[in-house]
XYZ file of C-alpha atoms in Angstrom:
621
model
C -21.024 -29.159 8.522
C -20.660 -25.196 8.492
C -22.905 -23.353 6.267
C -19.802 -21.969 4.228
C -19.225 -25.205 2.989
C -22.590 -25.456 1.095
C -22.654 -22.005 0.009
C -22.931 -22.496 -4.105
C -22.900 -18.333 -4.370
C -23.633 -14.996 -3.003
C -27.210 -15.452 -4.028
C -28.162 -17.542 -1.242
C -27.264 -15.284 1.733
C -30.841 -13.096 1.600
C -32.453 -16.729 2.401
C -30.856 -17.044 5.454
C -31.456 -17.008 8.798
C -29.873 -13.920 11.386
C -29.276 -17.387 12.944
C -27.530 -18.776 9.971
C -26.408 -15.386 9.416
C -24.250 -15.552 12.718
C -23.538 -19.109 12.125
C -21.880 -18.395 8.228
C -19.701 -14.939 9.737
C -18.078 -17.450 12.359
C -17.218 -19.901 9.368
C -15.797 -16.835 7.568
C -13.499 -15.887 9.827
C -12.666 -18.945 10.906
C -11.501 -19.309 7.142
C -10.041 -16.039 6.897
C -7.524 -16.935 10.154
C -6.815 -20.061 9.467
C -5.665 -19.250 5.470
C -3.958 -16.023 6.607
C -1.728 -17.378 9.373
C -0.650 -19.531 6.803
C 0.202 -17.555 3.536
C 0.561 -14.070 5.414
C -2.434 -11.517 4.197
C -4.612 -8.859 6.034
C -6.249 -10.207 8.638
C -7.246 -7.536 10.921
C -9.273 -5.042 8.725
C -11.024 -8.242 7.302
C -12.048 -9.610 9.990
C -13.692 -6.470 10.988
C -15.616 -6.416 7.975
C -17.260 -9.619 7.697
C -21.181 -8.860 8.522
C -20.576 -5.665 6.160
C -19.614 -7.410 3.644
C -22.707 -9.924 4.362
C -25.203 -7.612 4.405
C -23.689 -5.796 1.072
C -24.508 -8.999 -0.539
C -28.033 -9.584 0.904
C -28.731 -6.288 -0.608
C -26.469 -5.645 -3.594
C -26.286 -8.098 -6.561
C -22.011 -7.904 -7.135
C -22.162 -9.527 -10.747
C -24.759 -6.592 -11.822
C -24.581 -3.861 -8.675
C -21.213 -1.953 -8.948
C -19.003 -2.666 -5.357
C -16.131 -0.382 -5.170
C -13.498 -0.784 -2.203
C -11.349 1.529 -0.901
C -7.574 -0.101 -0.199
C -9.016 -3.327 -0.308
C -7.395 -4.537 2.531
C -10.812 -5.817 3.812
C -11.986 -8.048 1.225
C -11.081 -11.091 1.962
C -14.863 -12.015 3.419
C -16.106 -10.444 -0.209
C -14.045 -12.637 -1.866
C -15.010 -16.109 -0.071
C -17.992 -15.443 -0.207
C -18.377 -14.331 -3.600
C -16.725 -16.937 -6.300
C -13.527 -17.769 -4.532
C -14.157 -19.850 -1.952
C -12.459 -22.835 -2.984
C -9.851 -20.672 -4.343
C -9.012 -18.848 -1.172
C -6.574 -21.072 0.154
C -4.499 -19.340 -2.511
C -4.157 -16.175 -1.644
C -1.006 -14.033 -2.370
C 0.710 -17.017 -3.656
C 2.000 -17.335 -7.295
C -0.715 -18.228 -9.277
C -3.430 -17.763 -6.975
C -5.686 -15.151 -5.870
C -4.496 -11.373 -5.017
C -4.894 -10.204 -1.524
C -6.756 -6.768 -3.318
C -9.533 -6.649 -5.676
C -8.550 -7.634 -9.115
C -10.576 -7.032 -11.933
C -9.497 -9.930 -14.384
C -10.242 -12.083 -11.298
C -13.882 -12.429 -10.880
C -16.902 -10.369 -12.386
C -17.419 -9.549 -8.694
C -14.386 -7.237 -8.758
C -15.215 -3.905 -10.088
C -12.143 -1.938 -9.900
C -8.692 -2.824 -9.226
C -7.150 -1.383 -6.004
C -4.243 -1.393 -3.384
C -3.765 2.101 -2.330
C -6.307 4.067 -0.309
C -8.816 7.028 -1.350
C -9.566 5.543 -4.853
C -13.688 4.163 -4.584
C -15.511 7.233 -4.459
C -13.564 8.861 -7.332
C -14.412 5.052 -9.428
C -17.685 5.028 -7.940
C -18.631 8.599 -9.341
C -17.072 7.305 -12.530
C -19.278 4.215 -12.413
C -22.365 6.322 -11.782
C -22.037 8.529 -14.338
C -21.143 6.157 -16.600
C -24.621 4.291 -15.569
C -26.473 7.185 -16.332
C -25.321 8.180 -19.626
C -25.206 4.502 -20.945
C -29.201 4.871 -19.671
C -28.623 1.727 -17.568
C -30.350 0.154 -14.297
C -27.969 -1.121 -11.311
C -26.547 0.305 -7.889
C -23.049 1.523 -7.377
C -22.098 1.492 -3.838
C -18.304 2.546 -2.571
C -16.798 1.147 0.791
C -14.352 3.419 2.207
C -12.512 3.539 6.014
C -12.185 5.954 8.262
C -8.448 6.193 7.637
C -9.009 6.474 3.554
C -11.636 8.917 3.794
C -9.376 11.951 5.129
C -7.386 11.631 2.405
C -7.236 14.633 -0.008
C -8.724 12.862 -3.605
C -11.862 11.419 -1.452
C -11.959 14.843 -0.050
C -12.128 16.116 -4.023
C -14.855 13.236 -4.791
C -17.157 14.501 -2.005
C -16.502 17.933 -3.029
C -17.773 17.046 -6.628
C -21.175 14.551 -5.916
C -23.285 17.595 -5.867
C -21.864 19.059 -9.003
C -22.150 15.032 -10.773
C -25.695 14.757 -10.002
C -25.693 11.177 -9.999
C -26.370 8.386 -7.270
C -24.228 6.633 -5.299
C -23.719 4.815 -1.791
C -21.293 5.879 0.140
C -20.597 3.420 3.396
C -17.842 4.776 5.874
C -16.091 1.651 7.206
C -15.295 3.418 11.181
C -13.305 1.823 13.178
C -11.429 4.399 14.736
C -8.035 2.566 12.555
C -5.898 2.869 8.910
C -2.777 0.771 9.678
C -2.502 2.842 13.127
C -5.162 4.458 14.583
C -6.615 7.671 13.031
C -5.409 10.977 13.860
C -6.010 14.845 12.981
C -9.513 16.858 13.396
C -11.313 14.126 11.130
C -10.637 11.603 13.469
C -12.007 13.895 16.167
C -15.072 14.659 13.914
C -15.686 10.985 13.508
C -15.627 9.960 17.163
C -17.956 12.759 18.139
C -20.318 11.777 15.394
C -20.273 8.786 16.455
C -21.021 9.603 20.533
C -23.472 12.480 19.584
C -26.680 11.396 21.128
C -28.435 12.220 18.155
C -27.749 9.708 15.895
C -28.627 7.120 18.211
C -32.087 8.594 18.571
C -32.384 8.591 14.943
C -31.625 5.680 14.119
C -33.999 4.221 16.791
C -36.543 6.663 14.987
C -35.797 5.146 11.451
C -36.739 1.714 12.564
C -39.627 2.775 14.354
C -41.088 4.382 11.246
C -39.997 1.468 9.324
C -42.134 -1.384 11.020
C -45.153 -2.522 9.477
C -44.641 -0.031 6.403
C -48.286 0.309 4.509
C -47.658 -0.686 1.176
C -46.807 2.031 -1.439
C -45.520 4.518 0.930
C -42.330 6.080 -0.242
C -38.918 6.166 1.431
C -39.241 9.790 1.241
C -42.073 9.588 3.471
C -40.648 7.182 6.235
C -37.646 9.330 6.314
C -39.844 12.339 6.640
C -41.709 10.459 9.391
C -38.508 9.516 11.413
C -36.490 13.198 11.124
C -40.217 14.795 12.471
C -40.179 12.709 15.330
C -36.705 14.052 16.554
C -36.693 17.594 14.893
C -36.569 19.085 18.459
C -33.337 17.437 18.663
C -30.149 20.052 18.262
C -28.287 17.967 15.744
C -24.634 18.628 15.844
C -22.149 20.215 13.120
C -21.979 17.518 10.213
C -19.165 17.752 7.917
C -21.569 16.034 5.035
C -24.149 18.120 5.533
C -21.917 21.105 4.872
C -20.642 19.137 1.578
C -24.996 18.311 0.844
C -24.339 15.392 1.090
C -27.276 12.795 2.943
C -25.580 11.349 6.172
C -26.816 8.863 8.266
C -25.666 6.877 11.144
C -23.850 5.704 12.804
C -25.622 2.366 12.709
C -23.884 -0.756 14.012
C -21.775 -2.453 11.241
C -21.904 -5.893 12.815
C -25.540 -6.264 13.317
C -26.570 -7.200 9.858
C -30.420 -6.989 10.501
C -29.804 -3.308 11.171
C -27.441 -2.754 8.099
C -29.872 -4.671 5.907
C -32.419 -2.401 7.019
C -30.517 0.787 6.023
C -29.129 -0.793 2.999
C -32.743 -1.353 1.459
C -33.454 2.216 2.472
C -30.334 3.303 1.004
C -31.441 1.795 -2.170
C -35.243 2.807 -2.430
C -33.470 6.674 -1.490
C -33.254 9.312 -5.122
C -30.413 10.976 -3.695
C -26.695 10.011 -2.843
C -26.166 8.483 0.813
C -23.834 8.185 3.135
C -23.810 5.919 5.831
C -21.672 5.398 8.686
C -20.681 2.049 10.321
C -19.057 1.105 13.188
C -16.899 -1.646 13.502
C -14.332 -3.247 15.053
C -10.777 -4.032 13.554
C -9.887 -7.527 14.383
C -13.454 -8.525 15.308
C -13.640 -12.213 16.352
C -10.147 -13.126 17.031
C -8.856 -11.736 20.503
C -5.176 -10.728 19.885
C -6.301 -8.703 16.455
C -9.203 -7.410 18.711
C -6.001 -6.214 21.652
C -3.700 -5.266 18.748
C -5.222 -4.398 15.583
C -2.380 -2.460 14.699
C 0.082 -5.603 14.931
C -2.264 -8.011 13.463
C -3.292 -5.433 9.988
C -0.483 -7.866 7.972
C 0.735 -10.778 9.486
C 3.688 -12.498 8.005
C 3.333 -15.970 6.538
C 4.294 -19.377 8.390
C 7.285 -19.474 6.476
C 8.526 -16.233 7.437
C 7.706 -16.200 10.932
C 9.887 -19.692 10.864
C 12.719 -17.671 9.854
C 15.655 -15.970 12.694
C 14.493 -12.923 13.680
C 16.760 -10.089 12.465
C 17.165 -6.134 12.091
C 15.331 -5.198 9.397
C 16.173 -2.349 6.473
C 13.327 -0.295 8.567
C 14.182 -0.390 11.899
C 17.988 0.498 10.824
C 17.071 3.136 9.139
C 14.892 4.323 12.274
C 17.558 3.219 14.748
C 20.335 5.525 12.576
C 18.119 9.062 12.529
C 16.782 8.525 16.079
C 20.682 8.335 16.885
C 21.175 11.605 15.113
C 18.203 13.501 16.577
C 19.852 12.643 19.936
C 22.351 14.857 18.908
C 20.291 17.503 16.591
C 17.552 19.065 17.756
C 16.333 19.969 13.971
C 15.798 16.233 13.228
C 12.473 15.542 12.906
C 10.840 12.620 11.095
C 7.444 12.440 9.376
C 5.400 9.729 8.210
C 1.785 9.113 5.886
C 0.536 6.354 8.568
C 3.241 4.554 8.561
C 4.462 4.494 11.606
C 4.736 0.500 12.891
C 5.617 -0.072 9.394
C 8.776 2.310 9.335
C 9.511 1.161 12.767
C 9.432 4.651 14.206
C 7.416 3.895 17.021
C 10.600 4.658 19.580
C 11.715 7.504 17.467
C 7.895 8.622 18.339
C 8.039 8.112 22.251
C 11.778 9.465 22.077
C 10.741 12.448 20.533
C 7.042 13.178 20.638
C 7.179 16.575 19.810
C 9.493 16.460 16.559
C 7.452 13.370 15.348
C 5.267 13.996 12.670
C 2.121 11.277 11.956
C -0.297 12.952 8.989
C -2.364 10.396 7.993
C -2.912 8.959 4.584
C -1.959 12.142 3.264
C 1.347 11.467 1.176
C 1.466 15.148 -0.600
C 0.942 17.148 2.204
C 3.661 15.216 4.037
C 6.622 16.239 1.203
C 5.264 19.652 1.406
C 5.105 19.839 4.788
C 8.408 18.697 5.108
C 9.372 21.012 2.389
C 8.684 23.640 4.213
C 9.999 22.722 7.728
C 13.073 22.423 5.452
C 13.122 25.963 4.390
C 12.426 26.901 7.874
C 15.859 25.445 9.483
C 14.901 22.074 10.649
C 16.284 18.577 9.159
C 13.185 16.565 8.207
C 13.155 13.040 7.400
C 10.287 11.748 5.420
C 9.605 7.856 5.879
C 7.277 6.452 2.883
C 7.338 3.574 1.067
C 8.169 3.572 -2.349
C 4.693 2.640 -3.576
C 2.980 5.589 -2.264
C 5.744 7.631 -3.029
C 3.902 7.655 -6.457
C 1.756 9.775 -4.976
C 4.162 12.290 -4.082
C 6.102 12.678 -7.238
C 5.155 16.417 -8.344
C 5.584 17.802 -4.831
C 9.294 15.642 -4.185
C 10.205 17.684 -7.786
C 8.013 21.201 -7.449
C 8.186 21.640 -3.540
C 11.536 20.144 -2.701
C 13.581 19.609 -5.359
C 13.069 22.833 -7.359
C 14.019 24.629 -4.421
C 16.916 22.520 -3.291
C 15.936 21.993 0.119
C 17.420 19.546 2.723
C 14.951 17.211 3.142
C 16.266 13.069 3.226
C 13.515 10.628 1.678
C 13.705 7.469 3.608
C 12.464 5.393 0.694
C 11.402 1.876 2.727
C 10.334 -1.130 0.723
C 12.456 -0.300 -2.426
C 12.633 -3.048 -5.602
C 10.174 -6.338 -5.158
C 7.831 -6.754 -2.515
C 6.379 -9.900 -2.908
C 3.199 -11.207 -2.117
C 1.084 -7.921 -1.590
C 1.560 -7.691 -5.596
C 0.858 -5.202 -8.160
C -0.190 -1.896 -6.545
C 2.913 -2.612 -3.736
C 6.480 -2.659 -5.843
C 8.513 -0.417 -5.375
C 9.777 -0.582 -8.588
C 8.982 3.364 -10.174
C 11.173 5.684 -7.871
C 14.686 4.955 -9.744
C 13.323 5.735 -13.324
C 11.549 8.656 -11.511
C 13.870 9.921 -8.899
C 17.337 9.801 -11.086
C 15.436 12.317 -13.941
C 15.046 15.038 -10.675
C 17.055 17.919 -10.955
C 19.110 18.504 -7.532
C 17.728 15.106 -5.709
C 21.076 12.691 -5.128
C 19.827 8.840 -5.123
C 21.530 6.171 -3.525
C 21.281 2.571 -2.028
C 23.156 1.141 0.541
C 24.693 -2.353 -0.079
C 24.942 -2.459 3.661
C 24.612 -1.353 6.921
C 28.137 0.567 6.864
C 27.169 2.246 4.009
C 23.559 3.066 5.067
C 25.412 5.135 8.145
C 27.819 6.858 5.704
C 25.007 7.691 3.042
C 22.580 9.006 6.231
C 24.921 10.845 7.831
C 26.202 12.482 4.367
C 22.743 13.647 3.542
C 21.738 14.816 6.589
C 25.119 17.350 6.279
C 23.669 17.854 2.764
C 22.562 21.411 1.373
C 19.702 19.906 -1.025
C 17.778 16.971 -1.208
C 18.416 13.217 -0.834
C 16.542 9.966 -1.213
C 18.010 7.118 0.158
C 15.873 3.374 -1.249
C 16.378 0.348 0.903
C 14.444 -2.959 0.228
C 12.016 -4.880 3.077
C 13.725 -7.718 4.751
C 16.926 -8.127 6.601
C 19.301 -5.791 6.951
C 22.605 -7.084 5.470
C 25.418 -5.616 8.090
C 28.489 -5.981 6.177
C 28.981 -7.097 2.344
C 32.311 -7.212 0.973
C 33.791 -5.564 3.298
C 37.244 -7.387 3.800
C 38.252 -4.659 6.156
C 37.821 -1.577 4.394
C 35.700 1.365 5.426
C 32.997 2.829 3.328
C 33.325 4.940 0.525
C 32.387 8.339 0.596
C 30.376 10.934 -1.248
C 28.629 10.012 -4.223
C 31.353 7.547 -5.392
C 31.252 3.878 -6.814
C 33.236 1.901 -5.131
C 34.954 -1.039 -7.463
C 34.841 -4.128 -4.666
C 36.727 -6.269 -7.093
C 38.634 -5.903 -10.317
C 37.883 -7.741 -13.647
C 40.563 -10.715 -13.925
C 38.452 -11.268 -17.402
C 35.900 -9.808 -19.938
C 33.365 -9.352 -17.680
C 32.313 -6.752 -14.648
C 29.536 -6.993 -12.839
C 27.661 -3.782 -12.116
C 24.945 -3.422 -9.006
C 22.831 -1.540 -6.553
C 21.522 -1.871 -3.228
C 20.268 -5.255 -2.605
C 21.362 -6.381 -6.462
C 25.399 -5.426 -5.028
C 24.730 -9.133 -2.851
C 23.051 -10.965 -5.798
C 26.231 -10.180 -7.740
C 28.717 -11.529 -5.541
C 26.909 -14.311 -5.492
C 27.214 -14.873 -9.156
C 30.894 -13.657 -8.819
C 31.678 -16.312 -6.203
C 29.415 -19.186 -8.093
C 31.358 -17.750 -11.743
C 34.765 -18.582 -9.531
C 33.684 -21.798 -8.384
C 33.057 -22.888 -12.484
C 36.959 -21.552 -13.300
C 35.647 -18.808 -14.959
C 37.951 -15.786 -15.519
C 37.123 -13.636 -11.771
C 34.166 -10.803 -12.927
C 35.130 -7.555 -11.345
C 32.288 -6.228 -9.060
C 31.256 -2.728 -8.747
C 28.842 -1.047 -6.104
C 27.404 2.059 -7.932
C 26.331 3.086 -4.609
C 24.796 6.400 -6.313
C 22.039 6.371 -8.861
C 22.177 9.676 -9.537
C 24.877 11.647 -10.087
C 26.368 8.472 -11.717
C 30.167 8.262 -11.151
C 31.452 8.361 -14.645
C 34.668 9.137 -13.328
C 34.708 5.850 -12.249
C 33.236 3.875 -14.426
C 33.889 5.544 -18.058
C 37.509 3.825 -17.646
C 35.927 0.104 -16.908
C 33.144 0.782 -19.628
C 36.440 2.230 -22.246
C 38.254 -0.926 -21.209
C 35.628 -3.292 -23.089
C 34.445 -6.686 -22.623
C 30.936 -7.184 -21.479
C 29.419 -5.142 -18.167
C 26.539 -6.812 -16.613
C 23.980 -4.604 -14.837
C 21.408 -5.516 -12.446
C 18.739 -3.365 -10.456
C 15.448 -4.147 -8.365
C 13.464 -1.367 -10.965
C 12.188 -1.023 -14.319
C 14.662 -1.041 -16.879
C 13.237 1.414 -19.175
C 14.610 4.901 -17.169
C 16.920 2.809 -15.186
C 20.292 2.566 -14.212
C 21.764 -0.087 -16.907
C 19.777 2.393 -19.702
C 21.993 5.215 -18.018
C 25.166 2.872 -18.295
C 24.568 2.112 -22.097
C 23.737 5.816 -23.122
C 26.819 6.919 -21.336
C 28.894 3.878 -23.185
C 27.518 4.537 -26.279
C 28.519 8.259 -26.061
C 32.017 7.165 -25.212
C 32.263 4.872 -28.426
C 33.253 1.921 -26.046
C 33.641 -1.036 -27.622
C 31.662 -2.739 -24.512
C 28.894 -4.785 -24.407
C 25.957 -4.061 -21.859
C 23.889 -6.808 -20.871
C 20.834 -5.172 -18.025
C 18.942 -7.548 -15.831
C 15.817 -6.091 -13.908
C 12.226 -5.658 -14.422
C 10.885 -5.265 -17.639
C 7.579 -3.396 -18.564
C 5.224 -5.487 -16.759
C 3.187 -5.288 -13.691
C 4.831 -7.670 -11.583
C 2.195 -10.320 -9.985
C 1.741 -11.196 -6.156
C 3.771 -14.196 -5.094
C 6.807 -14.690 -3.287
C 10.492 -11.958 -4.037
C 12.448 -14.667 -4.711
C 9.545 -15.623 -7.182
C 8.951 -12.391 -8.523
C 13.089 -12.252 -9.204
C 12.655 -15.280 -11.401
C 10.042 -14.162 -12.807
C 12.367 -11.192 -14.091
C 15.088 -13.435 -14.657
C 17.363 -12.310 -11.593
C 18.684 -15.327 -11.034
C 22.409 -16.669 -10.420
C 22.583 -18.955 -13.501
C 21.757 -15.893 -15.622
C 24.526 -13.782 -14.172
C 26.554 -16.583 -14.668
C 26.272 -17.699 -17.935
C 27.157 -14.031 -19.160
C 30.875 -15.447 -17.718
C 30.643 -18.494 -19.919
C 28.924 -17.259 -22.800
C 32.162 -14.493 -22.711
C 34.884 -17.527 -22.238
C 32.979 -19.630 -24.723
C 33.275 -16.950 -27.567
C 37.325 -16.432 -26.488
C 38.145 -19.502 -26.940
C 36.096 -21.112 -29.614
């Protein structure tokens, strides 16, 4: 019987064994592998942090001890082995437990996460909070390599001096974010973590530790250890320069030796940081060869299904195409680049490729400014972390009208990565933008037209396309694409009612069109709006004058949305029309499946429907 399967709680791991200890990290990840090939999850950056996150709970107490993560990619061992065990089997499904760190979860989760750079902004807020509420616990922040270059943990670092507060810092290192690091940090990192320096010192440290007489201080040991290798030249330290305390790098999968700097750590007056190594995919050969492929793996379901082109890779297929003929093309990416699918864009191209890191901001003003120096850039980011980008997409771009084409991937519902992952902010957001045109393709004929349009285009354009399949042709019929910013009206209204879409909501339509035809309804006309913003009101103020009922749906909020924009413009018209919106309302949409999260919004075919019936019902009663 594994030693998992007794665990009661968290409490019992300082009673074990390093035998048991090695023993319990196999039955995590054993657990971890077997749960995540089946629902679909992080497996790679987890598995990598198992004996950290044992040894973090040999020495920190999580229900009183504030644990911050960065991402949170990497707690799946925290959570097992915290108060989810039993619950694990869950994970990312509707109604079970998020993939991320979830406050209203467990008492173990301290602060809600999914993007990167966040803990050591939370955990200065924690410590400071601490201190002025006069209490007594540790607040400790894990952060990775990738996370830390980011600009806002650059601005927390910056500002522990000036706080004057305690906290534990622990860099997560294994040389990976998604992809592997890259810029000077990375290169700082790596020799930090070569410099034979810090291996001497850390050999010194548990010298000076053994057999410690009772009462001495931790100031003293230290003191002890850094004497016995002053004549050591000790290399250029980033977190020295920032006064901050840095040691390492120890090994972050021995836990006797992390347990041994964590209670050091903790007897310490000052802020700490300490450096780990690990390795991404530790246990588990393939994530060990390909860490980069095995970060998210799909669930069983999903890898069941055909394999097909995805929205990401045509997108990347279309603006490799045009670089072949454009020299100015360039594309540029926030660490993103398996997940964009520009890895042959990147081996086509090396030099006009443009990898910065988690480092969304700098990437829109970077291309901003290639932009205003003659080149065509192409920024791929989701539209999750294009929050992050907002102010310099309006102030750096947009206010000065410059050519740059947002590639906005993994646009509407995401599914089971949850909360912090919809894209479900950047039409409200992008269609208020001065100068920025919006659109979304319905298909891949019209994702060539709209690329090729903007890339020809004297300002800015964004361009949102959904995750999953790419849908090659969609009520087509024979006809070409539109083109420009126009609607295009696929079908006309043989009744009351028109249906109204966008993007990936243009196929749910016809859908309901086809299943409204099949129940002898009056045929709803269909209309691709094709551009969020400009809206073409000089084709739809005539359907929208004509009356009857118009039926919106869109894969974004609703409040700042496209069906809002439809009813203002109605309303201003005096149509006598009614507008009936389906998308998201103002909610937070949970981790589960799309097709779950769509019912959860009421997107489904019987609702789109019944508008048909409800319409017929009313004629004729």
């Amino acid at each position: 019987m594994s030693i998992l399967e007794n665990m009661e709680g968290p409490d019992e791991l300082e009673r074990l064994s390093y035998a048991d200890v090695d023993v319990l990290c196999q039955d995590v990840r054993d657990m971890i592998t077997d749960v995540v090939f089946e629902n679909g999850g992080h497996l790679a950056s987890s598995l990598g942090a198992v004996e950290l996150t044992v040894s973090i709970l040999r020495n920190f107490d999580p229900y009183s001890d504030r644990i911050v993560f960065d991402v949170g990619h990497q707690t799946y061992p925290y959570k097992i082995l915290t108060d989810r065990k039993d619950r694990f089997h869950s994970v990312r499904s509707l109604g079970g437990i998020s993939g991320f760190p979830k406050r209203s979860e467990s008492p173990c989760d301290h602060f809600d996460v999914g993007h990167s750079s966040t803990s050591l902004s939370a955990a200065l807020g924690y410590a400071k909070a601490r201190d002025l509420l006069k209490e007594d616990h540790e607040v400790v922040a894990i952060i990775g390599d990738g996370s830390i270059i980011n600009g806002m943990a650059f601005e927390a670092l910056n500002h522990l001096k000036e706080a004057d507060t305690k906290v534990i810092f622990v860099l997560n290192d294994n040389d990976m974010a998604i992809s592997p690091r890259i810029g000077g940090a990375a290169n700082h990192f790596a020799h930090l973590s070569a410099n034979p320096y810090y291996r001497k010192f850390k050999k010194a440290i548990k010298e000076c530790c053994k057999g410690i007489p009772k009462g001495e201080t931790i100031e003293h040991i230290l003191g002890k250890a850094k004497d016995q290798i002053k004549s050591l030249v000790k290399p250029e330290n980033i977190f020295d320069s920032l006064d901050i305390d840095y040691w390492g790098p120890f090994d972050g999968h021995s836990v006797e030796e992390m347990d041994l700097i964590f209670s050091l750590a903790k007897k310490f007056d000052k802020s700490v940081l300490i450096h780990l190594i690990t390795q991404k995919g530790r246990g588990l050969e393939i994530a060990e060869r390909e860490p980069s492929v095995y970060h998210g793996v799909p669930s069983a379901l999903s890898r069941l299904k055909k394999a097909s082109k995805s929205w990401s890779q045509a997108v990347a297929d279309e603006i490799g195409d045009l670089a072949e003929r454009d020299p100015r093309v360039v594309a540029l990416t926030p660490a993103m680049k398996e997940g964009s699918k520009l890895n042959g864009f990147a081996e086509s191209f090396p030099d006009r490729f443009f990898d910065v890191g988690i480092a969304e901001e700098h990437m829109v003003t970077m291309a901003a400014g290639m932009a205003a120096g003659g080149l065509k850039p192409v920024a791929f980011i989701y539209s999750t972390f294009l929050q992050r980008a907002m102010d310099q997409m309006a102030l750096d771009v947009c206010l000065q009208n410059l050519p740059v084409l947002f590639a906005i991937d993994r646009a509407g519902m995401v599914g089971e990565d949850g909360e912090t992952h919809q894209g479900l902010f950047d039409i409200g957001w992008c269609r208020m933008i001065p100068n920025l045109v919006v659109q979304a393709p319905r298909d891949l004929v019209d994702l060539k037209a709209m690329i090729a349009e903007a890339m020809n285009r004297d300002g800015p354009t964004a361009i949102r396309y959904p995750r999953g399949a790419v849908v090659t042709s969609l009520c087509r019929e024979g006809s070409i694409s539109v083109q420009g910013l126009k609607a295009e009206i696929l079908y006309p209204s043989l009744g009351e009612v028109t249906y109204m879409g966008i993007g990936k909501t243009v196929n749910f339509l016809a859908q309901a069109r086809d299943e409204a035809i099949r129940r002898l309804y009056p045929s709803p006309g269909l209309v691709d709006l094709r551009t969020i913003a400009p809206l073409d009101y000089e084709t739809l103020d005539p359907l929208l004058l004509r009356g009857g009922t118009v039926v919106t749906a869109e894969d974004g909020y609703l409040d700042g949305g496209i069906g809002e924009a439809i009813a203002a413009r109605a309303a201003e018209l005096n149509a006598d029309v009614s507008i009936h919106r389906m998308g998201v309302k103002k909610a937070f949409l949970p981790h589960g499946t799309v097709e779950d999260q769509w019912d959860i919004c009421g997107m489904t075919l019987e609702k789109a429907v019944s508008f048909c019936g409800e319409k017929t019902e009313r004629k004729t009663g």
